[in-house]
Short mmCIF file of C-alpha atoms in Angstrom, two decimals:
data_model
loop_
_atom_site.label_atom_id
_atom_site.label_comp_id
_atom_site.label_asym_id
_atom_site.label_seq_id
_atom_site.Cartn_x
_atom_site.Cartn_y
_atom_site.Cartn_z
CA MET A 1 99.03 29.18 70.08
CA ASN A 2 98.02 32.57 68.88
CA PHE A 3 94.47 33.34 67.63
CA ASN A 4 95.85 35.79 65.23
CA SER A 5 98.15 33.65 63.45
CA MET A 6 95.32 31.12 63.11
CA LEU A 7 92.43 33.20 61.91
CA GLY A 8 93.39 32.42 58.10
CA PHE A 9 93.27 28.88 59.10
CA LEU A 10 90.26 28.32 61.10
CA VAL A 11 87.22 28.14 58.82
CA ARG A 12 83.81 27.56 59.72
CA PHE A 13 81.50 26.18 57.14
CA SER A 14 77.47 26.81 57.13
CA ALA A 15 75.34 24.12 56.13
CA SER A 16 74.18 26.23 53.32
CA THR A 17 77.50 26.03 51.68
CA ILE A 18 79.99 23.25 51.52
CA LEU A 19 79.62 20.75 54.42
CA PRO A 20 76.67 19.43 56.05
CA LEU A 21 78.31 20.52 59.74
CA MET A 22 80.35 23.44 60.54
CA GLY A 23 83.95 22.30 61.38
CA LEU A 24 87.11 24.04 62.28
CA ILE A 25 90.42 23.50 59.88
CA VAL A 26 93.50 24.57 61.55
CA VAL A 27 97.12 24.89 60.31
CA ALA A 28 99.90 23.88 62.39
CA GLN A 29 101.55 27.12 64.28
CA THR A 30 104.23 27.40 66.67
CA ALA A 31 103.49 28.40 70.38
CA ALA A 32 102.96 31.93 70.91
CA ASP A 33 101.05 34.70 73.05
CA ASP A 34 97.41 34.08 74.17
CA TRP A 35 94.12 35.08 72.33
CA PRO A 36 91.83 35.34 74.91
CA HIS A 37 89.17 37.47 73.52
CA TRP A 38 87.80 39.29 70.44
CA ARG A 39 90.37 40.91 68.47
CA GLY A 40 93.22 39.81 70.78
CA PRO A 41 94.85 41.00 73.74
CA ASP A 42 94.83 44.83 72.97
CA ARG A 43 91.12 44.18 70.92
CA ASN A 44 92.79 45.53 68.00
CA ASP A 45 93.29 42.81 65.61
CA GLN A 46 97.21 42.75 65.79
CA SER A 47 99.62 40.19 66.86
CA ALA A 48 103.21 40.19 68.04
CA GLU A 49 103.69 36.81 66.89
CA GLU A 50 106.89 36.21 64.76
CA GLY A 51 108.17 33.51 62.87
CA LEU A 52 105.24 33.27 60.86
CA LEU A 53 104.83 32.16 56.79
CA LYS A 54 105.82 35.12 54.63
CA GLU A 55 103.79 33.43 51.79
CA TRP A 56 101.22 30.60 51.15
CA PRO A 57 103.09 27.61 49.75
CA ALA A 58 101.70 26.43 46.34
CA ALA A 59 99.29 23.82 47.89
CA GLY A 60 98.42 26.03 50.85
CA PRO A 61 99.40 25.82 54.56
CA LYS A 62 99.70 22.27 55.92
CA GLN A 63 96.52 21.33 57.90
CA ALA A 64 97.51 20.09 61.48
CA TRP A 65 93.95 19.17 62.48
CA LEU A 66 90.09 19.09 61.11
CA PHE A 67 87.25 19.12 63.94
CA ASN A 68 83.89 18.59 62.10
CA ASN A 69 81.45 18.85 65.01
CA ALA A 70 81.38 22.55 65.90
CA GLY A 71 77.86 23.29 64.88
CA LEU A 72 76.23 26.34 63.09
CA GLY A 73 77.02 29.73 64.13
CA TYR A 74 78.93 32.96 63.61
CA ALA A 75 81.23 32.61 66.83
CA GLY A 76 84.85 33.69 66.71
CA PHE A 77 87.47 31.86 68.63
CA SER A 78 89.68 32.60 71.61
CA ILE A 79 92.74 30.61 72.76
CA VAL A 80 94.52 30.46 75.99
CA GLY A 81 97.40 28.03 76.42
CA GLU A 82 96.14 24.64 74.96
CA GLN A 83 92.79 25.62 75.15
CA LEU A 84 90.54 27.04 72.07
CA PHE A 85 87.30 28.14 72.90
CA THR A 86 84.08 28.88 70.55
CA MET A 87 80.16 28.59 70.63
CA GLY A 88 77.73 26.67 68.24
CA LEU A 89 74.24 25.46 67.42
CA GLU A 90 73.33 22.05 67.07
CA ASP A 91 69.65 20.21 67.52
CA ASN A 92 68.37 23.30 68.48
CA ILE A 93 70.63 23.62 71.49
CA GLU A 94 73.27 26.23 71.40
CA PHE A 95 76.43 25.44 73.42
CA ALA A 96 79.68 26.75 74.31
CA LEU A 97 82.73 24.51 73.23
CA CYS A 98 86.45 24.04 74.17
CA LEU A 99 89.10 22.03 72.10
CA ASN A 100 92.51 21.22 72.57
CA ALA A 101 94.20 23.87 70.76
CA THR A 102 97.21 21.51 69.36
CA THR A 103 95.29 18.29 68.38
CA GLY A 104 91.80 19.78 68.11
CA LYS A 105 90.52 17.03 71.02
CA GLU A 106 87.16 17.98 72.19
CA LEU A 107 87.59 18.71 75.89
CA TRP A 108 84.16 19.65 77.00
CA ARG A 109 80.80 21.13 75.29
CA THR A 110 78.03 23.04 77.94
CA PRO A 111 74.61 23.41 76.60
CA VAL A 112 73.60 26.92 77.44
CA VAL A 113 70.23 27.84 75.48
CA ASP A 114 67.88 25.34 75.07
CA HIS A 115 66.36 27.21 71.61
CA ALA A 116 67.92 28.08 68.58
CA PHE A 117 68.43 31.78 67.57
CA LYS A 118 67.31 31.72 64.00
CA ASN A 119 67.77 34.06 61.16
CA ASN A 120 67.92 34.57 57.39
CA TRP A 121 71.25 35.38 57.37
CA GLY A 122 72.27 31.99 59.59
CA ASP A 123 71.26 30.95 62.74
CA GLY A 124 73.37 30.14 66.05
CA PRO A 125 75.33 32.29 68.28
CA ARG A 126 77.87 35.23 66.54
CA SER A 127 80.30 36.50 69.12
CA THR A 128 83.50 35.65 70.83
CA PRO A 129 84.21 34.17 74.13
CA SER A 130 86.12 36.03 76.80
CA VAL A 131 88.54 34.38 78.74
CA ASP A 132 89.71 35.70 81.87
CA GLY A 133 91.88 33.25 84.58
CA ASP A 134 89.44 30.34 85.25
CA PHE A 135 86.88 31.34 83.60
CA VAL A 136 85.34 32.03 80.12
CA TYR A 137 82.70 34.37 79.25
CA ALA A 138 80.19 33.98 76.48
CA MET A 139 76.93 36.09 74.76
CA PHE A 140 74.65 34.25 72.83
CA ALA A 141 72.47 35.67 70.27
CA ASP A 142 69.30 35.93 72.56
CA GLY A 143 71.15 37.94 75.00
CA THR A 144 72.17 35.44 77.37
CA LEU A 145 75.64 35.84 78.94
CA VAL A 146 77.17 33.01 80.87
CA CYS A 147 80.21 32.27 82.85
CA LEU A 148 81.78 28.99 83.01
CA LYS A 149 85.03 27.12 84.17
CA THR A 150 87.47 26.65 81.54
CA THR A 151 88.18 23.40 83.20
CA ASP A 152 85.13 21.66 82.59
CA GLY A 153 82.68 24.31 81.26
CA ALA A 154 80.48 24.09 84.31
CA ILE A 155 77.90 26.96 84.19
CA VAL A 156 78.89 29.82 87.66
CA TRP A 157 76.05 31.90 86.54
CA LYS A 158 73.99 33.23 83.68
CA ALA A 159 72.43 36.61 83.16
CA HIS A 160 69.82 37.73 80.24
CA MET A 161 70.17 41.16 78.72
CA GLN A 162 66.02 41.49 78.74
CA ASN A 163 66.30 41.70 82.53
CA PHE A 164 68.40 45.19 82.17
CA GLY A 165 66.11 46.45 79.66
CA GLY A 166 67.66 44.95 76.46
CA LYS A 167 65.84 43.99 73.08
CA VAL A 168 67.33 41.20 71.39
CA PRO A 169 68.63 43.04 67.65
CA ASN A 170 67.54 42.00 64.31
CA TRP A 171 70.34 39.59 63.81
CA GLY A 172 71.23 38.84 67.46
CA TYR A 173 73.20 39.78 69.90
CA ALA A 174 76.75 39.90 68.45
CA GLU A 175 78.95 41.73 71.02
CA SER A 176 81.85 39.89 72.75
CA PRO A 177 81.71 40.61 76.54
CA LEU A 178 84.77 42.74 77.82
CA ILE A 179 86.46 41.48 81.23
CA ASP A 180 88.06 44.62 83.09
CA GLY A 181 89.14 44.21 86.73
CA GLU A 182 86.13 42.82 88.50
CA GLN A 183 83.62 43.53 85.75
CA VAL A 184 82.16 41.65 82.64
CA VAL A 185 81.13 44.77 80.66
CA CYS A 186 78.49 44.68 77.83
CA THR A 187 75.78 46.51 76.24
CA PRO A 188 72.10 45.68 76.80
CA GLY A 189 70.93 48.99 75.25
CA GLY A 190 67.42 50.24 75.75
CA GLU A 191 65.66 52.52 78.25
CA GLN A 192 67.35 50.93 81.54
CA GLY A 193 70.76 51.87 80.32
CA THR A 194 73.24 51.50 77.45
CA ILE A 195 75.72 49.93 79.02
CA LEU A 196 76.18 47.32 81.98
CA ALA A 197 78.94 46.24 84.31
CA LEU A 198 78.30 42.53 86.25
CA ASN A 199 80.39 41.32 89.00
CA LYS A 200 82.36 38.64 87.00
CA LYS A 201 82.09 36.03 89.96
CA THR A 202 78.74 36.18 90.77
CA GLY A 203 76.85 38.11 87.56
CA GLU A 204 75.15 40.92 90.10
CA LYS A 205 74.75 44.00 88.71
CA ILE A 206 77.73 46.68 89.55
CA TRP A 207 76.39 49.66 87.49
CA GLN A 208 74.18 50.53 84.45
CA SER A 209 74.85 53.41 82.68
CA ALA A 210 72.20 56.08 81.64
CA PRO A 211 70.32 55.40 78.41
CA VAL A 212 72.00 57.13 75.55
CA THR A 213 69.79 59.49 73.31
CA LYS A 214 70.64 62.33 71.12
CA ASP A 215 69.27 66.03 70.80
CA MET A 216 68.64 66.65 66.87
CA GLU A 217 66.93 69.75 66.26
CA GLY A 218 65.62 70.01 69.75
CA GLU A 219 64.29 66.55 69.87
CA GLN A 220 65.24 63.57 71.65
CA SER A 221 65.63 60.42 70.02
CA ALA A 222 64.34 56.66 71.78
CA PRO A 223 66.92 55.28 73.48
CA ALA A 224 69.80 53.56 71.66
CA GLN A 225 69.11 49.67 71.61
CA ALA A 226 71.85 47.12 71.45
CA HIS A 227 73.32 46.86 67.79
CA TYR A 228 76.75 44.67 67.12
CA SER A 229 79.63 46.81 68.01
CA SER A 230 81.89 45.52 71.01
CA LEU A 231 83.37 47.80 73.66
CA LEU A 232 86.64 49.28 73.80
CA PRO A 233 88.41 50.04 77.13
CA ILE A 234 90.79 52.96 77.15
CA GLU A 235 92.93 55.01 79.39
CA PHE A 236 92.66 58.98 78.84
CA ASP A 237 93.46 61.82 81.01
CA GLY A 238 94.02 59.41 84.10
CA VAL A 239 90.28 57.89 83.65
CA ARG A 240 89.70 54.38 82.64
CA GLN A 241 86.79 54.49 80.31
CA TYR A 242 84.77 52.39 78.13
CA VAL A 243 84.20 53.50 74.38
CA GLN A 244 81.24 52.20 72.35
CA LEU A 245 79.82 52.83 69.07
CA THR A 246 75.92 52.82 68.97
CA SER A 247 73.61 53.65 66.03
CA ILE A 248 72.81 57.41 67.34
CA ALA A 249 76.11 58.02 69.28
CA VAL A 250 79.82 57.49 69.89
CA ILE A 251 79.90 57.61 73.82
CA GLY A 252 82.46 57.08 76.39
CA VAL A 253 81.37 55.86 80.02
CA ALA A 254 83.76 56.05 83.41
CA ALA A 255 84.52 52.16 84.16
CA ALA A 256 84.31 53.13 87.70
CA ASP A 257 80.36 53.90 87.82
CA GLY A 258 79.19 54.20 84.10
CA LYS A 259 79.09 57.87 84.27
CA LEU A 260 78.72 59.46 80.74
CA LEU A 261 81.92 61.20 79.98
CA TRP A 262 81.43 62.36 76.13
CA GLN A 263 79.18 61.73 73.33
CA ILE A 264 79.67 62.66 69.74
CA ASP A 265 76.32 61.89 67.20
CA TRP A 266 76.51 59.30 64.84
CA PRO A 267 74.08 58.61 61.92
CA GLY A 268 74.25 54.83 61.89
CA ARG A 269 71.77 52.82 59.60
CA VAL A 270 70.65 49.37 59.79
CA ALA A 271 73.60 47.75 61.27
CA VAL A 272 76.42 49.36 63.39
CA ILE A 273 79.24 46.43 63.98
CA PRO A 274 82.89 47.44 64.12
CA SER A 275 84.84 48.02 67.41
CA PRO A 276 86.09 51.75 67.56
CA ILE A 277 89.87 52.11 67.46
CA PHE A 278 92.14 54.47 69.96
CA ARG A 279 95.43 55.81 69.95
CA ASP A 280 97.04 58.99 71.10
CA GLY A 281 93.53 60.52 72.28
CA LYS A 282 91.84 60.27 69.18
CA VAL A 283 88.64 57.82 68.69
CA TYR A 284 88.05 56.36 65.30
CA VAL A 285 84.87 54.77 64.21
CA THR A 286 83.31 53.37 61.02
CA SER A 287 80.10 51.55 59.98
CA GLY A 288 78.63 50.49 56.53
CA TYR A 289 75.28 51.31 54.67
CA ASN A 290 76.70 54.29 53.37
CA VAL A 291 77.33 56.19 56.64
CA GLY A 292 81.33 56.30 56.59
CA SER A 293 83.76 56.92 59.08
CA LYS A 294 84.83 59.76 61.76
CA LEU A 295 87.80 60.87 63.95
CA ILE A 296 87.23 62.31 67.26
CA GLU A 297 89.80 64.10 69.43
CA LEU A 298 89.35 63.80 73.43
CA GLY A 299 90.48 66.53 75.33
CA PRO A 300 90.86 67.99 79.07
CA ASN A 301 87.46 67.72 81.16
CA ASN A 302 86.14 64.95 78.99
CA SER A 303 85.51 67.07 75.96
CA ALA A 304 85.02 65.51 72.65
CA THR A 305 85.43 67.24 69.22
CA GLU A 306 84.96 65.72 65.80
CA LEU A 307 88.24 66.35 63.60
CA TRP A 308 86.64 64.73 60.43
CA TYR A 309 83.63 62.76 59.17
CA LYS A 310 84.29 61.03 55.66
CA LYS A 311 82.97 58.38 53.83
CA SER A 312 85.87 57.06 51.88
CA MET A 313 85.81 54.08 54.42
CA GLN A 314 82.43 52.45 55.05
CA ASN A 315 83.20 48.89 56.82
CA HIS A 316 80.24 46.99 57.36
CA HIS A 317 81.86 44.31 59.26
CA GLY A 318 85.11 42.62 59.57
CA GLY A 319 87.23 45.33 61.25
CA VAL A 320 89.48 48.28 60.61
CA ILE A 321 93.23 48.33 61.65
CA GLN A 322 95.66 51.08 62.23
CA ILE A 323 99.01 51.03 61.24
CA GLY A 324 101.17 54.07 61.77
CA ASN A 325 98.96 57.06 60.19
CA TYR A 326 96.62 54.89 58.23
CA PHE A 327 93.49 52.78 58.83
CA TYR A 328 93.43 49.48 56.79
CA GLY A 329 90.03 47.48 56.19
CA SER A 330 87.31 46.43 53.45
CA SER A 331 84.68 49.28 52.32
CA ASP A 332 82.00 48.14 50.45
CA LYS A 333 83.70 46.48 47.66
CA ALA A 334 86.97 46.96 48.21
CA PHE A 335 90.23 47.04 50.56
CA VAL A 336 90.81 50.52 51.51
CA CYS A 337 93.76 52.63 52.96
CA GLN A 338 92.34 55.91 54.74
CA ASP A 339 95.00 58.72 55.93
CA ARG A 340 94.26 59.45 59.60
CA GLU A 341 95.02 63.03 59.38
CA THR A 342 92.63 63.85 56.78
CA GLY A 343 90.41 60.73 56.25
CA GLU A 344 90.89 60.88 52.77
CA MET A 345 91.23 57.46 50.77
CA LYS A 346 94.93 56.78 49.82
CA TRP A 347 93.97 53.60 47.57
CA ALA A 348 91.50 51.34 47.07
CA GLU A 349 91.72 47.57 45.82
CA ARG A 350 88.93 46.02 44.52
CA LYS A 351 90.53 42.59 44.19
CA ILE A 352 90.16 42.08 47.61
CA LYS A 353 86.69 41.48 48.31
CA LYS A 354 84.73 42.46 52.23
CA GLY A 355 85.91 40.47 54.60
CA ALA A 356 87.61 39.75 58.14
CA VAL A 357 91.22 41.13 58.51
CA THR A 358 93.92 40.69 61.12
CA TYR A 359 97.71 42.08 61.17
CA ALA A 360 100.73 40.05 62.32
CA GLU A 361 104.42 40.47 61.62
CA GLY A 362 103.90 43.19 58.85
CA LEU A 363 101.41 41.28 56.99
CA PHE A 364 97.58 41.27 56.77
CA TYR A 365 95.56 38.01 56.88
CA HIS A 366 92.20 38.52 55.08
CA VAL A 367 89.28 36.12 55.14
CA GLN A 368 87.02 36.98 52.22
CA GLU A 369 83.43 36.62 53.21
CA ASP A 370 82.03 35.37 50.04
CA SER A 371 84.25 32.70 49.30
CA GLY A 372 86.27 31.95 52.31
CA GLN A 373 89.25 32.31 50.52
CA VAL A 374 92.26 33.38 52.82
CA LEU A 375 94.77 36.00 51.67
CA LEU A 376 98.24 37.11 52.58
CA PHE A 377 99.66 40.05 51.47
CA SER A 378 101.48 43.28 52.82
CA ALA A 379 100.16 46.78 52.33
CA ASP A 380 101.37 50.36 53.22
CA GLU A 381 100.18 53.85 52.18
CA MET A 382 101.58 53.13 48.42
CA GLY A 383 99.60 50.36 47.90
CA VAL A 384 99.17 46.25 48.21
CA GLN A 385 101.96 44.04 47.48
CA ALA A 386 100.58 40.45 46.78
CA LYS A 387 102.23 37.61 48.58
#
């Protein structure tokens, strides 16, 4: 069962909206590829699944099951085989949760953090677990990173971002950990180093990159603190590296040892959230709060050149998807198509409000932030075709 096909059907309700407890609503789907971590197998929110609905039935997709004890929070979902993984908060305990993806039956629940992360925008965890073989890794809002067994939820090890110089961001740690080879990689931020790699089996540190700063008119900034973007692994010029968007710079570090390979300034404000996108040697980043978007071209000897910087796309959160030569995503109060070559806006559809988007079999699945309504539509450089 594929998370991409399920994103429109997995709806979490906070206590302040409709239901007294958060729940999961799932629509029946056929078996498909796994969705093991944030934004899917390639971290691009695109699925190769086929045979999906081409339009919503008048009464909506048929409900397969309902689980109403998932707790509070903003955590996403990972699905491998018949297991669905997420996180929640209940009775001031933050926990990891595993359900049977076909039936909705709870398989296990593991308390991880014995206090609640509270915030005026909502309490509880806010990242997506990452599944790797027999283990699942989850980052909680207070900076607790945990490794658990997928079979029964037993805790293998814990690590805390504060022990690596990290400071809890204003809205909590929201990064979804990256599992790459033998290491789990995340972004504690702070003076001890921006990006951290731990041994995925033991939780021991393998390396920590130097802290990222930037030189503005001869003055060094304070080291970059953790924001909310999740790392993107890429291969370029024969080198494995991790790309991350911070509030002050876009960076690439070597996967082998965390060495800084390249850096481009970024004028982040308030909250930097969306993950980077990479294709054909070019890195794309965007964030909200009137910041905009940027396309960076990588070159020999780890050179990095800014190709353009535009405000036509300002993705606060919810992500951007590259299809062909265009970027699609929510920008402030409209859904936008942006030309990759120029950065200019091709069109904007204000009927589609800000929200999270995924793509499968030529269609966009868009969960609107304000209403929770799930839209299904096709779009290209000419505009949106309603479904």
